[in-house]
Amino acid sequence: MQLRTEWKNGWAAIIALIFGSLSQGLSREQKNKQALLTAVYVFIIMTLTYYISASATIKHSTTFPSWVLLTAPPLIFLSTSIILWCCLRASDLIMKATESQGLIPYHA
């Protein structure tokens, strides 16, 4: 018996499997609420962390216009949060597609 370790669908599957394992026993409404809250928290944490770090490291002699430094990171973080939210909302489908029970490994 060989332990199945490949991840066919990359990081989206890994996130969905973790979320699926942690949310077992929750209703569909509770899962959707947790997925939304997780995406919002990730956006806030990434944005705050970036601006705290950037205020200490970015000098005025940068080649990028200031509006780019102010708007690009939140847009990237928002996109990442939306992708995360979609993956978490689809965790049941991803778990079915990968034939997984969550983080519980099975033998092929």
mmCIF file of N, CA, C and O in Angstrom:
data_model
loop_
_atom_site.group_PDB
_atom_site.id
_atom_site.type_symbol
_atom_site.label_atom_id
_atom_site.label_comp_id
_atom_site.label_asym_id
_atom_site.label_seq_id
_atom_site.Cartn_x
_atom_site.Cartn_y
_atom_site.Cartn_z
ATOM 1 N N MET A 1 0.839 -1.182 0.000
ATOM 2 C CA MET A 1 0.000 0.000 0.000
ATOM 3 C C MET A 1 0.881 1.242 0.000
ATOM 4 O O MET A 1 1.810 1.353 0.765
ATOM 5 N N GLN A 2 0.546 2.140 -0.880
ATOM 6 C CA GLN A 2 1.341 3.350 -1.009
ATOM 7 C C GLN A 2 0.485 4.548 -0.595
ATOM 8 O O GLN A 2 -0.649 4.681 -1.008
ATOM 9 N N LEU A 3 1.050 5.407 0.243
ATOM 10 C CA LEU A 3 0.338 6.587 0.707
ATOM 11 C C LEU A 3 0.214 7.592 -0.434
ATOM 12 O O LEU A 3 1.193 7.929 -1.076
ATOM 13 N N ARG A 4 -0.982 8.011 -0.685
ATOM 14 C CA ARG A 4 -1.209 8.969 -1.771
ATOM 15 C C ARG A 4 -0.848 10.362 -1.274
ATOM 16 O O ARG A 4 -1.434 10.865 -0.331
ATOM 17 N N THR A 5 0.128 11.013 -1.932
ATOM 18 C CA THR A 5 0.605 12.311 -1.464
ATOM 19 C C THR A 5 0.526 13.403 -2.516
ATOM 20 O O THR A 5 0.797 14.548 -2.207
ATOM 21 N N GLU A 6 0.151 13.077 -3.751
ATOM 22 C CA GLU A 6 0.143 14.124 -4.770
ATOM 23 C C GLU A 6 -1.066 15.034 -4.596
ATOM 24 O O GLU A 6 -2.101 14.633 -4.122
ATOM 25 N N TRP A 7 -0.871 16.270 -4.964
ATOM 26 C CA TRP A 7 -1.947 17.263 -4.883
ATOM 27 C C TRP A 7 -2.265 17.697 -6.305
ATOM 28 O O TRP A 7 -1.551 18.485 -6.893
ATOM 29 N N LYS A 8 -3.351 17.175 -6.852
ATOM 30 C CA LYS A 8 -3.681 17.429 -8.245
ATOM 31 C C LYS A 8 -4.016 18.895 -8.516
ATOM 32 O O LYS A 8 -3.703 19.419 -9.567
ATOM 33 N N ASN A 9 -4.669 19.536 -7.583
ATOM 34 C CA ASN A 9 -5.185 20.875 -7.851
ATOM 35 C C ASN A 9 -4.415 21.969 -7.137
ATOM 36 O O ASN A 9 -4.907 23.071 -6.969
ATOM 37 N N GLY A 10 -3.212 21.717 -6.687
ATOM 38 C CA GLY A 10 -2.349 22.745 -6.128
ATOM 39 C C GLY A 10 -2.826 23.316 -4.813
ATOM 40 O O GLY A 10 -3.472 22.649 -4.021
ATOM 41 N N TRP A 11 -2.476 24.585 -4.605
ATOM 42 C CA TRP A 11 -2.738 25.228 -3.318
ATOM 43 C C TRP A 11 -4.224 25.376 -3.039
ATOM 44 O O TRP A 11 -4.628 25.358 -1.884
ATOM 45 N N ALA A 12 -5.054 25.531 -4.057
ATOM 46 C CA ALA A 12 -6.495 25.663 -3.827
ATOM 47 C C ALA A 12 -7.048 24.402 -3.171
ATOM 48 O O ALA A 12 -7.872 24.470 -2.256
ATOM 49 N N ALA A 13 -6.561 23.259 -3.606
ATOM 50 C CA ALA A 13 -7.005 22.003 -3.012
ATOM 51 C C ALA A 13 -6.529 21.869 -1.576
ATOM 52 O O ALA A 13 -7.267 21.408 -0.707
ATOM 53 N N ILE A 14 -5.306 22.289 -1.321
ATOM 54 C CA ILE A 14 -4.774 22.204 0.037
ATOM 55 C C ILE A 14 -5.596 23.064 0.984
ATOM 56 O O ILE A 14 -5.990 22.620 2.066
ATOM 57 N N ILE A 15 -5.883 24.299 0.575
ATOM 58 C CA ILE A 15 -6.690 25.195 1.404
ATOM 59 C C ILE A 15 -8.082 24.623 1.607
ATOM 60 O O ILE A 15 -8.619 24.628 2.719
ATOM 61 N N ALA A 16 -8.673 24.127 0.536
ATOM 62 C CA ALA A 16 -10.017 23.570 0.644
ATOM 63 C C ALA A 16 -10.044 22.347 1.551
ATOM 64 O O ALA A 16 -10.985 22.161 2.320
ATOM 65 N N LEU A 17 -9.016 21.516 1.470
ATOM 66 C CA LEU A 17 -8.976 20.322 2.315
ATOM 67 C C LEU A 17 -8.828 20.697 3.787
ATOM 68 O O LEU A 17 -9.465 20.103 4.655
ATOM 69 N N ILE A 18 -8.001 21.677 4.068
ATOM 70 C CA ILE A 18 -7.846 22.125 5.457
ATOM 71 C C ILE A 18 -9.158 22.712 5.952
ATOM 72 O O ILE A 18 -9.629 22.382 7.043
ATOM 73 N N PHE A 19 -9.765 23.589 5.146
ATOM 74 C CA PHE A 19 -11.028 24.197 5.545
ATOM 75 C C PHE A 19 -12.115 23.142 5.691
ATOM 76 O O PHE A 19 -12.908 23.185 6.636
ATOM 77 N N GLY A 20 -12.134 22.183 4.763
ATOM 78 C CA GLY A 20 -13.128 21.109 4.849
ATOM 79 C C GLY A 20 -12.979 20.292 6.114
ATOM 80 O O GLY A 20 -13.968 19.910 6.750
ATOM 81 N N SER A 21 -11.741 20.033 6.495
ATOM 82 C CA SER A 21 -11.504 19.273 7.729
ATOM 83 C C SER A 21 -11.908 20.064 8.960
ATOM 84 O O SER A 21 -12.503 19.522 9.888
ATOM 85 N N LEU A 22 -11.579 21.345 8.973
ATOM 86 C CA LEU A 22 -11.869 22.172 10.142
ATOM 87 C C LEU A 22 -13.346 22.525 10.263
ATOM 88 O O LEU A 22 -13.808 22.839 11.349
ATOM 89 N N SER A 23 -14.068 22.478 9.151
ATOM 90 C CA SER A 23 -15.468 22.897 9.189
ATOM 91 C C SER A 23 -16.447 21.733 9.167
ATOM 92 O O SER A 23 -17.633 21.942 8.937
ATOM 93 N N GLN A 24 -15.976 20.534 9.399
ATOM 94 C CA GLN A 24 -16.885 19.393 9.441
ATOM 95 C C GLN A 24 -17.883 19.578 10.569
ATOM 96 O O GLN A 24 -17.539 19.989 11.666
ATOM 97 N N GLY A 25 -19.134 19.327 10.277
ATOM 98 C CA GLY A 25 -20.184 19.474 11.272
ATOM 99 C C GLY A 25 -20.874 20.826 11.240
ATOM 100 O O GLY A 25 -21.869 21.020 11.919
ATOM 101 N N LEU A 26 -20.342 21.766 10.457
ATOM 102 C CA LEU A 26 -20.980 23.074 10.338
ATOM 103 C C LEU A 26 -22.017 23.032 9.223
ATOM 104 O O LEU A 26 -21.872 22.296 8.249
ATOM 105 N N SER A 27 -23.043 23.857 9.359
ATOM 106 C CA SER A 27 -24.045 23.950 8.296
ATOM 107 C C SER A 27 -23.459 24.733 7.120
ATOM 108 O O SER A 27 -22.426 25.381 7.235
ATOM 109 N N ARG A 28 -24.133 24.685 5.986
ATOM 110 C CA ARG A 28 -23.687 25.407 4.791
ATOM 111 C C ARG A 28 -23.592 26.906 5.097
ATOM 112 O O ARG A 28 -22.656 27.581 4.705
ATOM 113 N N GLU A 29 -24.579 27.441 5.819
ATOM 114 C CA GLU A 29 -24.573 28.869 6.167
ATOM 115 C C GLU A 29 -23.388 29.215 7.057
ATOM 116 O O GLU A 29 -22.731 30.247 6.860
ATOM 117 N N GLN A 30 -23.081 28.380 8.016
ATOM 118 C CA GLN A 30 -21.935 28.624 8.903
ATOM 119 C C GLN A 30 -20.620 28.550 8.134
ATOM 120 O O GLN A 30 -19.711 29.351 8.367
ATOM 121 N N LYS A 31 -20.500 27.583 7.215
ATOM 122 C CA LYS A 31 -19.284 27.473 6.394
ATOM 123 C C LYS A 31 -19.095 28.722 5.540
ATOM 124 O O LYS A 31 -17.984 29.239 5.423
ATOM 125 N N ASN A 32 -20.174 29.204 4.927
ATOM 126 C CA ASN A 32 -20.080 30.396 4.088
ATOM 127 C C ASN A 32 -19.679 31.614 4.909
ATOM 128 O O ASN A 32 -18.884 32.440 4.457
ATOM 129 N N LYS A 33 -20.226 31.734 6.114
ATOM 130 C CA LYS A 33 -19.868 32.857 6.980
ATOM 131 C C LYS A 33 -18.392 32.779 7.370
ATOM 132 O O LYS A 33 -17.676 33.779 7.335
ATOM 133 N N GLN A 34 -17.912 31.587 7.730
ATOM 134 C CA GLN A 34 -16.507 31.417 8.093
ATOM 135 C C GLN A 34 -15.580 31.686 6.913
ATOM 136 O O GLN A 34 -14.507 32.260 7.069
ATOM 137 N N ALA A 35 -15.994 31.281 5.715
ATOM 138 C CA ALA A 35 -15.191 31.545 4.515
ATOM 139 C C ALA A 35 -15.068 33.044 4.268
ATOM 140 O O ALA A 35 -13.981 33.550 3.976
ATOM 141 N N LEU A 36 -16.178 33.765 4.405
ATOM 142 C CA LEU A 36 -16.150 35.213 4.203
ATOM 143 C C LEU A 36 -15.290 35.902 5.257
ATOM 144 O O LEU A 36 -14.454 36.756 4.932
ATOM 145 N N LEU A 37 -15.467 35.532 6.514
ATOM 146 C CA LEU A 37 -14.671 36.134 7.585
ATOM 147 C C LEU A 37 -13.183 35.860 7.397
ATOM 148 O O LEU A 37 -12.348 36.746 7.610
ATOM 149 N N THR A 38 -12.836 34.655 6.972
ATOM 150 C CA THR A 38 -11.433 34.314 6.734
ATOM 151 C C THR A 38 -10.843 35.191 5.634
ATOM 152 O O THR A 38 -9.738 35.718 5.776
ATOM 153 N N ALA A 39 -11.582 35.349 4.537
ATOM 154 C CA ALA A 39 -11.095 36.185 3.435
ATOM 155 C C ALA A 39 -10.935 37.647 3.867
ATOM 156 O O ALA A 39 -9.951 38.303 3.517
ATOM 157 N N VAL A 40 -11.873 38.154 4.653
ATOM 158 C CA VAL A 40 -11.782 39.538 5.139
ATOM 159 C C VAL A 40 -10.581 39.694 6.060
ATOM 160 O O VAL A 40 -9.815 40.660 5.949
ATOM 161 N N TYR A 41 -10.382 38.741 6.968
ATOM 162 C CA TYR A 41 -9.241 38.807 7.888
ATOM 163 C C TYR A 41 -7.915 38.760 7.138
ATOM 164 O O TYR A 41 -6.977 39.482 7.463
ATOM 165 N N VAL A 42 -7.833 37.901 6.126
ATOM 166 C CA VAL A 42 -6.602 37.804 5.337
ATOM 167 C C VAL A 42 -6.321 39.129 4.639
ATOM 168 O O VAL A 42 -5.182 39.606 4.638
ATOM 169 N N PHE A 43 -7.354 39.743 4.065
ATOM 170 C CA PHE A 43 -7.172 41.044 3.402
ATOM 171 C C PHE A 43 -6.673 42.094 4.385
ATOM 172 O O PHE A 43 -5.705 42.818 4.108
ATOM 173 N N ILE A 44 -7.304 42.182 5.539
ATOM 174 C CA ILE A 44 -6.911 43.188 6.539
ATOM 175 C C ILE A 44 -5.483 42.945 7.028
ATOM 176 O O ILE A 44 -4.676 43.880 7.102
ATOM 177 N N ILE A 45 -5.159 41.713 7.322
ATOM 178 C CA ILE A 45 -3.821 41.394 7.829
ATOM 179 C C ILE A 45 -2.758 41.697 6.777
ATOM 180 O O ILE A 45 -1.723 42.305 7.078
ATOM 181 N N MET A 46 -3.005 41.291 5.535
ATOM 182 C CA MET A 46 -2.021 41.540 4.479
ATOM 183 C C MET A 46 -1.841 43.042 4.243
ATOM 184 O O MET A 46 -0.713 43.515 4.074
ATOM 185 N N THR A 47 -2.931 43.785 4.230
ATOM 186 C CA THR A 47 -2.847 45.221 3.973
ATOM 187 C C THR A 47 -2.120 45.945 5.098
ATOM 188 O O THR A 47 -1.211 46.750 4.849
ATOM 189 N N LEU A 48 -2.503 45.667 6.330
ATOM 190 C CA LEU A 48 -1.841 46.322 7.463
ATOM 191 C C LEU A 48 -0.358 45.969 7.526
ATOM 192 O O LEU A 48 0.489 46.844 7.751
ATOM 193 N N THR A 49 -0.052 44.725 7.314
ATOM 194 C CA THR A 49 1.340 44.295 7.357
ATOM 195 C C THR A 49 2.158 44.978 6.265
ATOM 196 O O THR A 49 3.290 45.409 6.500
ATOM 197 N N TYR A 50 1.593 45.086 5.079
ATOM 198 C CA TYR A 50 2.309 45.748 3.988
ATOM 199 C C TYR A 50 2.604 47.199 4.334
ATOM 200 O O TYR A 50 3.737 47.665 4.175
ATOM 201 N N TYR A 51 1.595 47.922 4.774
ATOM 202 C CA TYR A 51 1.804 49.352 5.035
ATOM 203 C C TYR A 51 2.737 49.596 6.221
ATOM 204 O O TYR A 51 3.502 50.558 6.215
ATOM 205 N N ILE A 52 2.684 48.749 7.221
ATOM 206 C CA ILE A 52 3.630 48.879 8.335
ATOM 207 C C ILE A 52 5.051 48.639 7.846
ATOM 208 O O ILE A 52 5.982 49.387 8.160
ATOM 209 N N SER A 53 5.227 47.607 7.036
ATOM 210 C CA SER A 53 6.550 47.290 6.490
ATOM 211 C C SER A 53 7.009 48.357 5.503
ATOM 212 O O SER A 53 8.163 48.775 5.518
ATOM 213 N N ALA A 54 6.102 48.792 4.642
ATOM 214 C CA ALA A 54 6.463 49.773 3.613
ATOM 215 C C ALA A 54 6.839 51.113 4.221
ATOM 216 O O ALA A 54 7.730 51.802 3.711
ATOM 217 N N SER A 55 6.182 51.495 5.294
ATOM 218 C CA SER A 55 6.501 52.787 5.897
ATOM 219 C C SER A 55 7.923 52.806 6.443
ATOM 220 O O SER A 55 8.546 53.858 6.536
ATOM 221 N N ALA A 56 8.450 51.645 6.771
ATOM 222 C CA ALA A 56 9.808 51.568 7.298
ATOM 223 C C ALA A 56 10.852 51.364 6.207
ATOM 224 O O ALA A 56 12.023 51.646 6.421
ATOM 225 N N THR A 57 10.449 50.899 5.035
ATOM 226 C CA THR A 57 11.448 50.533 4.030
ATOM 227 C C THR A 57 11.414 51.346 2.750
ATOM 228 O O THR A 57 12.441 51.486 2.093
ATOM 229 N N ILE A 58 10.257 51.835 2.331
ATOM 230 C CA ILE A 58 10.172 52.546 1.059
ATOM 231 C C ILE A 58 10.649 53.978 1.251
ATOM 232 O O ILE A 58 10.153 54.710 2.090
ATOM 233 N N LYS A 59 11.598 54.344 0.442
ATOM 234 C CA LYS A 59 12.170 55.693 0.505
ATOM 235 C C LYS A 59 11.465 56.582 -0.520
ATOM 236 O O LYS A 59 10.769 56.122 -1.417
ATOM 237 N N HIS A 60 11.675 57.854 -0.413
ATOM 238 C CA HIS A 60 11.055 58.801 -1.331
ATOM 239 C C HIS A 60 11.678 58.752 -2.715
ATOM 240 O O HIS A 60 11.145 59.317 -3.662
ATOM 241 N N SER A 61 12.792 58.090 -2.864
ATOM 242 C CA SER A 61 13.484 58.031 -4.148
ATOM 243 C C SER A 61 13.057 56.835 -4.993
ATOM 244 O O SER A 61 13.786 56.410 -5.863
ATOM 245 N N THR A 62 11.900 56.303 -4.757
ATOM 246 C CA THR A 62 11.420 55.163 -5.531
ATOM 247 C C THR A 62 11.043 55.606 -6.945
ATOM 248 O O THR A 62 10.695 56.764 -7.173
ATOM 249 N N THR A 63 11.103 54.689 -7.886
ATOM 250 C CA THR A 63 10.784 55.015 -9.275
ATOM 251 C C THR A 63 9.292 54.913 -9.565
ATOM 252 O O THR A 63 8.858 55.292 -10.637
ATOM 253 N N PHE A 64 8.516 54.379 -8.636
ATOM 254 C CA PHE A 64 7.078 54.244 -8.838
ATOM 255 C C PHE A 64 6.354 55.490 -8.343
ATOM 256 O O PHE A 64 6.717 56.052 -7.315
ATOM 257 N N PRO A 65 5.301 55.895 -9.043
ATOM 258 C CA PRO A 65 4.500 57.015 -8.542
ATOM 259 C C PRO A 65 3.841 56.638 -7.205
ATOM 260 O O PRO A 65 3.557 55.464 -6.950
ATOM 261 N N SER A 66 3.581 57.623 -6.386
ATOM 262 C CA SER A 66 3.029 57.340 -5.055
ATOM 263 C C SER A 66 1.649 56.702 -5.127
ATOM 264 O O SER A 66 1.307 55.865 -4.288
ATOM 265 N N TRP A 67 0.845 57.052 -6.150
ATOM 266 C CA TRP A 67 -0.488 56.460 -6.241
ATOM 267 C C TRP A 67 -0.405 54.954 -6.507
ATOM 268 O O TRP A 67 -1.264 54.203 -6.063
ATOM 269 N N VAL A 68 0.635 54.512 -7.211
ATOM 270 C CA VAL A 68 0.813 53.078 -7.462
ATOM 271 C C VAL A 68 1.152 52.369 -6.154
ATOM 272 O O VAL A 68 0.611 51.302 -5.859
ATOM 273 N N LEU A 69 2.020 52.965 -5.364
ATOM 274 C CA LEU A 69 2.398 52.362 -4.081
ATOM 275 C C LEU A 69 1.229 52.320 -3.102
ATOM 276 O O LEU A 69 1.189 51.459 -2.221
ATOM 277 N N LEU A 70 0.280 53.215 -3.270
ATOM 278 C CA LEU A 70 -0.876 53.244 -2.372
ATOM 279 C C LEU A 70 -2.017 52.341 -2.837
ATOM 280 O O LEU A 70 -2.762 51.824 -2.018
ATOM 281 N N THR A 71 -2.167 52.162 -4.136
ATOM 282 C CA THR A 71 -3.329 51.420 -4.637
ATOM 283 C C THR A 71 -3.038 49.988 -5.072
ATOM 284 O O THR A 71 -3.912 49.122 -4.938
ATOM 285 N N ALA A 72 -1.870 49.727 -5.600
ATOM 286 C CA ALA A 72 -1.585 48.382 -6.118
ATOM 287 C C ALA A 72 -1.631 47.302 -5.040
ATOM 288 O O ALA A 72 -2.278 46.259 -5.249
ATOM 289 N N PRO A 73 -0.968 47.479 -3.898
ATOM 290 C CA PRO A 73 -1.004 46.413 -2.895
ATOM 291 C C PRO A 73 -2.415 46.037 -2.420
ATOM 292 O O PRO A 73 -2.757 44.853 -2.401
ATOM 293 N N PRO A 74 -3.278 47.011 -2.082
ATOM 294 C CA PRO A 74 -4.626 46.603 -1.666
ATOM 295 C C PRO A 74 -5.394 45.875 -2.760
ATOM 296 O O PRO A 74 -6.170 44.957 -2.473
ATOM 297 N N LEU A 75 -5.174 46.265 -4.023
ATOM 298 C CA LEU A 75 -5.858 45.564 -5.112
ATOM 299 C C LEU A 75 -5.365 44.126 -5.246
ATOM 300 O O LEU A 75 -6.156 43.207 -5.486
ATOM 301 N N ILE A 76 -4.075 43.935 -5.092
ATOM 302 C CA ILE A 76 -3.524 42.574 -5.133
ATOM 303 C C ILE A 76 -4.041 41.761 -3.948
ATOM 304 O O ILE A 76 -4.448 40.607 -4.099
ATOM 305 N N PHE A 77 -4.049 42.359 -2.768
ATOM 306 C CA PHE A 77 -4.529 41.653 -1.576
ATOM 307 C C PHE A 77 -6.023 41.354 -1.681
ATOM 308 O O PHE A 77 -6.486 40.299 -1.245
ATOM 309 N N LEU A 78 -6.783 42.279 -2.266
ATOM 310 C CA LEU A 78 -8.207 42.045 -2.470
ATOM 311 C C LEU A 78 -8.422 40.883 -3.437
ATOM 312 O O LEU A 78 -9.262 40.014 -3.196
ATOM 313 N N SER A 79 -7.647 40.854 -4.512
ATOM 314 C CA SER A 79 -7.744 39.739 -5.470
ATOM 315 C C SER A 79 -7.409 38.415 -4.797
ATOM 316 O O SER A 79 -8.108 37.410 -5.001
ATOM 317 N N THR A 80 -6.360 38.407 -3.992
ATOM 318 C CA THR A 80 -5.972 37.190 -3.273
ATOM 319 C C THR A 80 -7.083 36.755 -2.318
ATOM 320 O O THR A 80 -7.402 35.562 -2.232
ATOM 321 N N SER A 81 -7.684 37.703 -1.625
ATOM 322 C CA SER A 81 -8.761 37.379 -0.688
ATOM 323 C C SER A 81 -9.990 36.838 -1.400
ATOM 324 O O SER A 81 -10.643 35.923 -0.903
ATOM 325 N N ILE A 82 -10.293 37.376 -2.572
ATOM 326 C CA ILE A 82 -11.436 36.883 -3.343
ATOM 327 C C ILE A 82 -11.182 35.454 -3.825
ATOM 328 O O ILE A 82 -12.067 34.599 -3.765
ATOM 329 N N ILE A 83 -9.967 35.190 -4.287
ATOM 330 C CA ILE A 83 -9.615 33.828 -4.709
ATOM 331 C C ILE A 83 -9.717 32.871 -3.517
ATOM 332 O O ILE A 83 -10.266 31.767 -3.637
ATOM 333 N N LEU A 84 -9.193 33.288 -2.379
ATOM 334 C CA LEU A 84 -9.287 32.470 -1.166
ATOM 335 C C LEU A 84 -10.733 32.209 -0.790
ATOM 336 O O LEU A 84 -11.111 31.084 -0.483
ATOM 337 N N TRP A 85 -11.566 33.251 -0.829
ATOM 338 C CA TRP A 85 -12.977 33.114 -0.488
ATOM 339 C C TRP A 85 -13.661 32.116 -1.427
ATOM 340 O O TRP A 85 -14.422 31.257 -0.979
ATOM 341 N N CYS A 86 -13.362 32.201 -2.726
ATOM 342 C CA CYS A 86 -13.940 31.259 -3.697
ATOM 343 C C CYS A 86 -13.502 29.824 -3.408
ATOM 344 O O CYS A 86 -14.312 28.892 -3.484
ATOM 345 N N CYS A 87 -12.229 29.649 -3.071
ATOM 346 C CA CYS A 87 -11.723 28.306 -2.759
ATOM 347 C C CYS A 87 -12.399 27.745 -1.515
ATOM 348 O O CYS A 87 -12.768 26.570 -1.474
ATOM 349 N N LEU A 88 -12.554 28.585 -0.514
ATOM 350 C CA LEU A 88 -13.189 28.119 0.718
ATOM 351 C C LEU A 88 -14.665 27.811 0.499
ATOM 352 O O LEU A 88 -15.192 26.836 1.052
ATOM 353 N N ARG A 89 -15.345 28.626 -0.296
ATOM 354 C CA ARG A 89 -16.753 28.360 -0.594
ATOM 355 C C ARG A 89 -16.911 27.053 -1.366
ATOM 356 O O ARG A 89 -17.913 26.361 -1.238
ATOM 357 N N ALA A 90 -15.910 26.729 -2.178
ATOM 358 C CA ALA A 90 -15.975 25.522 -2.997
ATOM 359 C C ALA A 90 -15.264 24.342 -2.354
ATOM 360 O O ALA A 90 -14.989 23.347 -3.012
ATOM 361 N N SER A 91 -14.987 24.417 -1.062
ATOM 362 C CA SER A 91 -14.201 23.358 -0.417
ATOM 363 C C SER A 91 -14.869 21.990 -0.519
ATOM 364 O O SER A 91 -14.190 20.990 -0.717
ATOM 365 N N ASP A 92 -16.185 21.936 -0.408
ATOM 366 C CA ASP A 92 -16.864 20.645 -0.535
ATOM 367 C C ASP A 92 -16.678 20.057 -1.923
ATOM 368 O O ASP A 92 -16.418 18.860 -2.071
ATOM 369 N N LEU A 93 -16.789 20.907 -2.952
ATOM 370 C CA LEU A 93 -16.599 20.428 -4.326
ATOM 371 C C LEU A 93 -15.163 19.981 -4.569
ATOM 372 O O LEU A 93 -14.924 18.973 -5.236
ATOM 373 N N ILE A 94 -14.209 20.734 -4.037
ATOM 374 C CA ILE A 94 -12.804 20.377 -4.221
ATOM 375 C C ILE A 94 -12.498 19.073 -3.498
ATOM 376 O O ILE A 94 -11.774 18.218 -4.019
ATOM 377 N N MET A 95 -13.072 18.883 -2.315
ATOM 378 C CA MET A 95 -12.854 17.636 -1.588
ATOM 379 C C MET A 95 -13.443 16.453 -2.352
ATOM 380 O O MET A 95 -12.845 15.382 -2.412
ATOM 381 N N LYS A 96 -14.606 16.655 -2.967
ATOM 382 C CA LYS A 96 -15.197 15.585 -3.772
ATOM 383 C C LYS A 96 -14.358 15.306 -5.011
ATOM 384 O O LYS A 96 -14.162 14.156 -5.394
ATOM 385 N N ALA A 97 -13.859 16.376 -5.647
ATOM 386 C CA ALA A 97 -13.060 16.219 -6.864
ATOM 387 C C ALA A 97 -11.746 15.498 -6.583
ATOM 388 O O ALA A 97 -11.256 14.737 -7.413
ATOM 389 N N THR A 98 -11.163 15.731 -5.414
ATOM 390 C CA THR A 98 -9.905 15.070 -5.075
ATOM 391 C C THR A 98 -10.134 13.770 -4.318
ATOM 392 O O THR A 98 -9.182 13.125 -3.891
ATOM 393 N N GLU A 99 -11.391 13.417 -4.163
ATOM 394 C CA GLU A 99 -11.776 12.179 -3.473
ATOM 395 C C GLU A 99 -11.127 12.096 -2.105
ATOM 396 O O GLU A 99 -10.540 11.077 -1.737
ATOM 397 N N SER A 100 -11.234 13.166 -1.355
ATOM 398 C CA SER A 100 -10.574 13.233 -0.065
ATOM 399 C C SER A 100 -11.589 13.419 1.052
ATOM 400 O O SER A 100 -12.671 13.931 0.850
ATOM 401 N N GLN A 101 -11.171 13.020 2.243
ATOM 402 C CA GLN A 101 -11.971 13.219 3.446
ATOM 403 C C GLN A 101 -11.403 14.363 4.270
ATOM 404 O O GLN A 101 -11.616 14.439 5.459
ATOM 405 N N GLY A 102 -10.635 15.228 3.647
ATOM 406 C CA GLY A 102 -9.998 16.324 4.364
ATOM 407 C C GLY A 102 -8.527 16.033 4.526
ATOM 408 O O GLY A 102 -7.865 15.608 3.602
ATOM 409 N N LEU A 103 -8.016 16.228 5.719
ATOM 410 C CA LEU A 103 -6.601 16.007 5.973
ATOM 411 C C LEU A 103 -6.282 14.566 6.329
ATOM 412 O O LEU A 103 -5.144 14.222 6.560
ATOM 413 N N ILE A 104 -7.285 13.730 6.394
ATOM 414 C CA ILE A 104 -7.083 12.327 6.726
ATOM 415 C C ILE A 104 -6.519 11.620 5.509
ATOM 416 O O ILE A 104 -7.205 11.493 4.483
ATOM 417 N N PRO A 105 -5.265 11.175 5.534
ATOM 418 C CA PRO A 105 -4.701 10.489 4.376
ATOM 419 C C PRO A 105 -5.316 9.102 4.219
ATOM 420 O O PRO A 105 -5.736 8.479 5.171
ATOM 421 N N TYR A 106 -5.383 8.663 3.001
ATOM 422 C CA TYR A 106 -5.860 7.310 2.762
ATOM 423 C C TYR A 106 -4.873 6.582 1.865
ATOM 424 O O TYR A 106 -4.074 7.197 1.180
ATOM 425 N N HIS A 107 -4.939 5.303 1.905
ATOM 426 C CA HIS A 107 -4.010 4.484 1.138
ATOM 427 C C HIS A 107 -4.662 4.043 -0.159
ATOM 428 O O HIS A 107 -5.809 3.653 -0.186
ATOM 429 N N ALA A 108 -3.900 4.136 -1.241
ATOM 430 C CA ALA A 108 -4.412 3.719 -2.553
ATOM 431 C C ALA A 108 -4.105 2.266 -2.797
ATOM 432 O O ALA A 108 -3.203 1.691 -2.291
#
